[in-house]
CSV table of N, CA, C and O in Angstrom, one decimal:
chain,number,residue,atom,x,y,z
A,3,MET,N,8.8,-15.5,10.0
A,3,MET,CA,8.0,-16.5,9.4
A,3,MET,C,6.6,-16.0,9.0
A,3,MET,O,5.8,-15.8,9.9
A,4,GLY,N,6.4,-15.8,7.7
A,4,GLY,CA,5.1,-15.3,7.3
A,4,GLY,C,4.3,-16.2,6.3
A,4,GLY,O,3.2,-16.0,6.0
A,5,GLU,N,5.0,-17.2,5.9
A,5,GLU,CA,4.4,-18.1,4.9
A,5,GLU,C,4.6,-19.6,5.3
A,5,GLU,O,5.4,-19.9,6.1
A,6,ILE,N,3.8,-20.4,4.7
A,6,ILE,CA,3.8,-21.9,5.0
A,6,ILE,C,4.7,-22.5,3.9
A,6,ILE,O,4.4,-22.2,2.7
A,7,ASP,N,5.7,-23.2,4.3
A,7,ASP,CA,6.5,-23.9,3.3
A,7,ASP,C,6.0,-25.4,3.2
A,7,ASP,O,6.4,-26.2,4.1
A,8,PHE,N,5.2,-25.7,2.2
A,8,PHE,CA,4.6,-27.0,2.1
A,8,PHE,C,5.6,-28.1,1.9
A,8,PHE,O,5.3,-29.3,2.1
A,9,ASP,N,6.8,-27.7,1.4
A,9,ASP,CA,7.8,-28.7,1.2
A,9,ASP,C,8.9,-28.7,2.3
A,9,ASP,O,9.8,-29.5,2.2
A,10,GLY,N,8.7,-27.9,3.3
A,10,GLY,CA,9.7,-27.8,4.4
A,10,GLY,C,9.6,-29.0,5.3
A,10,GLY,O,8.7,-29.9,5.3
A,11,PRO,N,10.6,-29.1,6.2
A,11,PRO,CA,10.7,-30.2,7.1
A,11,PRO,C,9.7,-30.2,8.3
A,11,PRO,O,9.4,-31.2,8.8
A,12,ASP,N,9.2,-29.0,8.6
A,12,ASP,CA,8.3,-28.9,9.8
A,12,ASP,C,6.9,-29.1,9.4
A,12,ASP,O,6.5,-28.7,8.3
A,13,PRO,N,6.1,-29.8,10.2
A,13,PRO,CA,4.7,-30.0,9.9
A,13,PRO,C,4.0,-28.7,9.7
A,13,PRO,O,4.3,-27.6,10.2
A,14,ILE,N,3.0,-28.7,8.8
A,14,ILE,CA,2.3,-27.5,8.4
A,14,ILE,C,1.6,-26.8,9.7
A,14,ILE,O,1.7,-25.6,9.8
A,15,TYR,N,1.1,-27.6,10.6
A,15,TYR,CA,0.4,-27.0,11.7
A,15,TYR,C,1.4,-26.3,12.6
A,15,TYR,O,1.1,-25.3,13.2
A,16,VAL,N,2.7,-26.8,12.7
A,16,VAL,CA,3.7,-26.2,13.5
A,16,VAL,C,4.1,-24.8,12.8
A,16,VAL,O,4.3,-23.8,13.5
A,17,GLN,N,4.2,-24.8,11.5
A,17,GLN,CA,4.5,-23.6,10.8
A,17,GLN,C,3.4,-22.6,11.0
A,17,GLN,O,3.7,-21.4,11.2
A,18,ALA,N,2.2,-23.0,10.9
A,18,ALA,CA,1.0,-22.1,11.1
A,18,ALA,C,1.0,-21.5,12.5
A,18,ALA,O,0.8,-20.3,12.7
A,19,ALA,N,1.3,-22.4,13.5
A,19,ALA,CA,1.4,-21.9,14.8
A,19,ALA,C,2.5,-20.8,15.0
A,19,ALA,O,2.3,-19.8,15.7
A,20,GLY,N,3.6,-21.0,14.3
A,20,GLY,CA,4.7,-20.1,14.3
A,20,GLY,C,4.3,-18.7,13.7
A,20,GLY,O,4.6,-17.7,14.2
A,21,VAL,N,3.5,-18.8,12.6
A,21,VAL,CA,3.0,-17.5,12.0
A,21,VAL,C,2.1,-16.8,13.0
A,21,VAL,O,2.3,-15.6,13.2
A,22,LEU,N,1.2,-17.5,13.6
A,22,LEU,CA,0.3,-16.9,14.6
A,22,LEU,C,1.0,-16.4,15.8
A,22,LEU,O,0.7,-15.3,16.3
A,23,ARG,N,2.0,-17.2,16.3
A,23,ARG,CA,2.8,-16.8,17.5
A,23,ARG,C,3.5,-15.5,17.2
A,23,ARG,O,3.5,-14.6,18.0
A,24,ALA,N,4.1,-15.3,16.0
A,24,ALA,CA,4.8,-14.1,15.7
A,24,ALA,C,3.8,-12.9,15.6
A,24,ALA,O,4.1,-11.8,16.1
A,25,ARG,N,2.6,-13.2,15.1
A,25,ARG,CA,1.6,-12.1,15.0
A,25,ARG,C,1.1,-11.7,16.4
A,25,ARG,O,0.8,-10.5,16.7
A,26,ILE,N,1.0,-12.6,17.3
A,26,ILE,CA,0.6,-12.3,18.7
A,26,ILE,C,1.7,-11.5,19.4
A,26,ILE,O,1.5,-10.5,20.0
A,27,GLN,N,3.0,-11.9,19.1
A,27,GLN,CA,4.1,-11.2,19.8
A,27,GLN,C,4.4,-9.9,19.2
A,27,GLN,O,4.8,-9.0,19.9
A,28,ASP,N,4.1,-9.7,17.9
A,28,ASP,CA,4.3,-8.3,17.3
A,28,ASP,C,3.1,-7.4,17.5
A,28,ASP,O,3.1,-6.2,17.0
A,29,GLY,N,2.0,-7.9,18.1
A,29,GLY,CA,0.8,-7.0,18.4
A,29,GLY,C,-0.2,-7.0,17.3
A,29,GLY,O,-1.2,-6.3,17.4
A,30,THR,N,0.0,-7.8,16.2
A,30,THR,CA,-1.0,-7.9,15.1
A,30,THR,C,-2.3,-8.3,15.7
A,30,THR,O,-3.4,-7.8,15.4
A,31,TYR,N,-2.2,-9.3,16.6
A,31,TYR,CA,-3.4,-9.8,17.4
A,31,TYR,C,-3.2,-9.4,18.8
A,31,TYR,O,-2.5,-10.1,19.6
A,32,PRO,N,-3.7,-8.3,19.3
A,32,PRO,CA,-3.5,-7.8,20.6
A,32,PRO,C,-4.2,-8.7,21.7
A,32,PRO,O,-5.2,-9.3,21.4
A,33,PRO,N,-3.7,-8.7,22.9
A,33,PRO,CA,-4.3,-9.4,24.0
A,33,PRO,C,-5.8,-9.1,24.2
A,33,PRO,O,-6.2,-7.9,24.0
A,34,ASN,N,-6.6,-10.1,24.4
A,34,ASN,CA,-8.0,-9.9,24.8
A,34,ASN,C,-8.9,-9.4,23.7
A,34,ASN,O,-10.0,-8.9,23.9
A,35,ARG,N,-8.4,-9.4,22.4
A,35,ARG,CA,-9.2,-9.1,21.3
A,35,ARG,C,-9.3,-10.3,20.4
A,35,ARG,O,-8.3,-11.0,20.2
A,36,ALA,N,-10.5,-10.6,19.9
A,36,ALA,CA,-10.7,-11.8,19.1
A,36,ALA,C,-9.8,-11.8,17.9
A,36,ALA,O,-9.7,-10.8,17.2
A,37,MET,N,-9.2,-13.0,17.7
A,37,MET,CA,-8.5,-13.2,16.4
A,37,MET,C,-9.4,-13.5,15.3
A,37,MET,O,-10.6,-13.8,15.6
A,38,PRO,N,-9.0,-13.5,14.1
A,38,PRO,CA,-9.9,-14.0,13.0
A,38,PRO,C,-10.3,-15.4,13.2
A,38,PRO,O,-9.7,-16.2,13.9
A,39,SER,N,-11.4,-15.7,12.5
A,39,SER,CA,-12.0,-17.1,12.7
A,39,SER,C,-11.0,-18.1,12.1
A,39,SER,O,-10.2,-17.8,11.3
A,40,ILE,N,-11.3,-19.4,12.5
A,40,ILE,CA,-10.5,-20.5,11.9
A,40,ILE,C,-10.6,-20.6,10.4
A,40,ILE,O,-9.6,-20.7,9.7
A,41,PRO,N,-11.8,-20.5,9.9
A,41,PRO,CA,-11.9,-20.5,8.4
A,41,PRO,C,-11.1,-19.4,7.7
A,41,PRO,O,-10.5,-19.5,6.7
A,42,ALA,N,-11.2,-18.2,8.3
A,42,ALA,CA,-10.5,-17.0,7.7
A,42,ALA,C,-9.0,-17.2,7.8
A,42,ALA,O,-8.2,-16.9,6.8
A,43,LEU,N,-8.5,-17.7,9.0
A,43,LEU,CA,-7.0,-17.9,9.1
A,43,LEU,C,-6.6,-19.0,8.2
A,43,LEU,O,-5.5,-18.9,7.5
A,44,ALA,N,-7.3,-20.1,8.1
A,44,ALA,CA,-7.0,-21.2,7.2
A,44,ALA,C,-6.9,-20.7,5.7
A,44,ALA,O,-6.0,-21.1,5.0
A,45,LEU,N,-7.9,-19.9,5.3
A,45,LEU,CA,-7.9,-19.4,4.0
A,45,LEU,C,-6.7,-18.5,3.7
A,45,LEU,O,-6.1,-18.7,2.6
A,46,GLU,N,-6.4,-17.7,4.6
A,46,GLU,CA,-5.3,-16.7,4.5
A,46,GLU,C,-4.0,-17.5,4.3
A,46,GLU,O,-3.1,-17.1,3.5
A,47,LEU,N,-3.8,-18.6,5.1
A,47,LEU,CA,-2.5,-19.3,5.0
A,47,LEU,C,-2.6,-20.4,4.0
A,47,LEU,O,-1.6,-21.1,3.7
A,48,GLY,N,-3.7,-20.7,3.4
A,48,GLY,CA,-3.9,-21.7,2.4
A,48,GLY,C,-3.8,-23.1,2.9
A,48,GLY,O,-3.2,-24.0,2.3
A,49,ILE,N,-4.3,-23.3,4.1
A,49,ILE,CA,-4.3,-24.6,4.7
A,49,ILE,C,-5.7,-25.1,5.1
A,49,ILE,O,-6.6,-24.3,5.1
A,50,ALA,N,-5.9,-26.3,5.5
A,50,ALA,CA,-7.2,-26.8,5.9
A,50,ALA,C,-7.6,-26.3,7.3
A,50,ALA,O,-6.7,-26.0,8.1
A,51,LYS,N,-8.9,-26.2,7.5
A,51,LYS,CA,-9.4,-25.7,8.8
A,51,LYS,C,-8.9,-26.7,9.9
A,51,LYS,O,-8.6,-26.2,11.0
A,52,ALA,N,-8.9,-28.0,9.7
A,52,ALA,CA,-8.5,-28.9,10.7
A,52,ALA,C,-7.0,-28.7,11.1
A,52,ALA,O,-6.6,-28.8,12.2
A,53,THR,N,-6.2,-28.3,10.1
A,53,THR,CA,-4.8,-28.0,10.3
A,53,THR,C,-4.7,-26.8,11.1
A,53,THR,O,-3.8,-26.7,12.1
A,54,MET,N,-5.5,-25.8,10.8
A,54,MET,CA,-5.5,-24.5,11.6
A,54,MET,C,-5.9,-24.8,13.0
A,54,MET,O,-5.3,-24.2,14.0
A,55,GLN,N,-6.9,-25.6,13.2
A,55,GLN,CA,-7.4,-25.9,14.6
A,55,GLN,C,-6.2,-26.6,15.4
A,55,GLN,O,-6.0,-26.3,16.5
A,56,LYS,N,-5.5,-27.5,14.7
A,56,LYS,CA,-4.3,-28.1,15.4
A,56,LYS,C,-3.3,-27.1,15.8
A,56,LYS,O,-2.7,-27.2,16.8
A,57,ALA,N,-3.1,-26.1,14.9
A,57,ALA,CA,-2.1,-25.0,15.2
A,57,ALA,C,-2.6,-24.2,16.4
A,57,ALA,O,-1.8,-23.9,17.3
A,58,LEU,N,-3.9,-23.9,16.5
A,58,LEU,CA,-4.4,-23.2,17.6
A,58,LEU,C,-4.4,-24.0,18.9
A,58,LEU,O,-4.1,-23.4,20.0
A,59,ASP,N,-4.6,-25.3,18.8
A,59,ASP,CA,-4.5,-26.2,19.9
A,59,ASP,C,-3.0,-26.1,20.5
A,59,ASP,O,-2.8,-26.1,21.7
A,60,LEU,N,-2.1,-26.1,19.6
A,60,LEU,CA,-0.7,-26.0,20.1
A,60,LEU,C,-0.4,-24.7,20.8
A,60,LEU,O,0.2,-24.7,21.9
A,61,LEU,N,-1.0,-23.6,20.3
A,61,LEU,CA,-0.8,-22.3,21.0
A,61,LEU,C,-1.6,-22.2,22.3
A,61,LEU,O,-1.1,-21.6,23.3
A,62,LYS,N,-2.7,-22.9,22.4
A,62,LYS,CA,-3.4,-23.0,23.7
A,62,LYS,C,-2.6,-23.8,24.7
A,62,LYS,O,-2.5,-23.4,25.8
A,63,ASP,N,-2.0,-24.9,24.2
A,63,ASP,CA,-1.1,-25.7,25.1
A,63,ASP,C,0.1,-24.8,25.6
A,63,ASP,O,0.6,-25.1,26.7
A,64,GLU,N,0.5,-23.9,24.8
A,64,GLU,CA,1.6,-23.0,25.2
A,64,GLU,C,1.2,-21.9,26.1
A,64,GLU,O,2.0,-21.1,26.6
A,65,GLY,N,-0.1,-21.7,26.3
A,65,GLY,CA,-0.7,-20.6,27.1
A,65,GLY,C,-0.7,-19.3,26.4
A,65,GLY,O,-0.8,-18.3,27.1
A,66,LEU,N,-0.7,-19.3,25.1
A,66,LEU,CA,-0.7,-18.0,24.4
A,66,LEU,C,-2.1,-17.5,24.0
A,66,LEU,O,-2.3,-16.3,23.8
A,67,ILE,N,-3.0,-18.4,23.9
A,67,ILE,CA,-4.4,-18.1,23.5
A,67,ILE,C,-5.4,-18.8,24.4
A,67,ILE,O,-5.1,-19.8,25.0
A,68,ARG,N,-6.6,-18.3,24.3
A,68,ARG,CA,-7.7,-19.0,25.0
A,68,ARG,C,-8.9,-18.9,24.0
A,68,ARG,O,-9.1,-18.0,23.3
A,69,SER,N,-9.8,-19.9,24.1
A,69,SER,CA,-11.0,-20.0,23.2
A,69,SER,C,-12.2,-19.8,24.1
A,69,SER,O,-12.2,-20.4,25.2
A,70,VAL,N,-13.2,-19.1,23.7
A,70,VAL,CA,-14.4,-18.9,24.4
A,70,VAL,C,-15.5,-19.3,23.4
A,70,VAL,O,-15.7,-18.8,22.3
A,71,LYS,N,-16.2,-20.4,23.8
A,71,LYS,CA,-17.2,-21.0,22.9
A,71,LYS,C,-18.2,-19.9,22.4
A,71,LYS,O,-18.8,-19.2,23.3
A,72,GLY,N,-18.4,-19.8,21.2
A,72,GLY,CA,-19.4,-18.9,20.6
A,72,GLY,C,-18.9,-17.4,20.5
A,72,GLY,O,-19.5,-16.6,20.0
A,73,ARG,N,-17.6,-17.2,21.0
A,73,ARG,CA,-17.1,-15.8,21.0
A,73,ARG,C,-15.8,-15.7,20.2
A,73,ARG,O,-15.6,-14.6,19.6
A,74,GLY,N,-15.0,-16.7,20.2
A,74,GLY,CA,-13.8,-16.7,19.4
A,74,GLY,C,-12.5,-17.1,20.2
A,74,GLY,O,-12.6,-17.6,21.3
A,75,THR,N,-11.4,-16.8,19.6
A,75,THR,CA,-10.1,-17.1,20.2
A,75,THR,C,-9.4,-15.8,20.5
A,75,THR,O,-9.4,-14.9,19.6
A,76,PHE,N,-8.8,-15.7,21.6
A,76,PHE,CA,-8.2,-14.5,22.1
A,76,PHE,C,-6.8,-14.7,22.6
A,76,PHE,O,-6.5,-15.6,23.4
A,77,PRO,N,-5.8,-13.9,22.2
A,77,PRO,CA,-4.5,-13.9,22.8
A,77,PRO,C,-4.5,-13.6,24.2
A,77,PRO,O,-5.4,-12.7,24.7
A,78,ILE,N,-3.7,-14.2,25.0
A,78,ILE,CA,-3.6,-13.9,26.4
A,78,ILE,C,-2.5,-12.9,26.7
A,78,ILE,O,-1.3,-13.2,26.2
A,79,ALA,N,-2.7,-11.9,27.4
A,79,ALA,CA,-1.6,-11.0,27.8
A,79,ALA,C,-0.5,-11.7,28.5
A,79,ALA,O,-0.8,-12.6,29.3
A,80,GLN,N,0.7,-11.4,28.2
A,80,GLN,CA,1.8,-12.2,28.8
A,80,GLN,C,1.8,-12.2,30.3
A,80,GLN,O,2.0,-13.2,30.9
A,81,ASP,N,1.5,-11.1,31.0
A,81,ASP,CA,1.4,-11.1,32.4
A,81,ASP,C,0.2,-11.9,33.0
A,81,ASP,O,0.3,-12.4,34.0
A,82,ASP,N,-0.8,-12.0,32.2
A,82,ASP,CA,-2.0,-12.8,32.5
A,82,ASP,C,-1.6,-14.3,32.5
A,82,ASP,O,-2.1,-15.1,33.3
A,83,SER,N,-0.8,-14.7,31.6
A,83,SER,CA,-0.5,-16.1,31.4
A,83,SER,C,0.5,-16.6,32.5
A,83,SER,O,0.6,-17.8,32.7
A,84,GLU,N,1.1,-15.7,33.2
A,84,GLU,CA,2.1,-16.1,34.2
A,84,GLU,C,1.4,-16.3,35.6
A,84,GLU,O,1.9,-16.9,36.5
A,85,SER,N,0.2,-15.7,35.7
A,85,SER,CA,-0.5,-15.8,37.0
A,85,SER,C,-1.4,-16.9,37.2
A,85,SER,O,-1.6,-17.7,36.3
């Protein structure tokens, strides 16, 4: 999943979360390294910043990422998320 299907059955934020999840899993966004900013990710996927924030919130709820105020959003290493 690399694109957003605006006419598809899944909500856009769920699709965006899927794109980011795949990038985390394939190492595009390695653990403990800052991901691109919300505006940059939103622009890249052609969605609103609020929609991207909702996608990131979903990934936080899944334990895949963490946010540090003023520093960015970071993927969590798989072994870190289990402890």
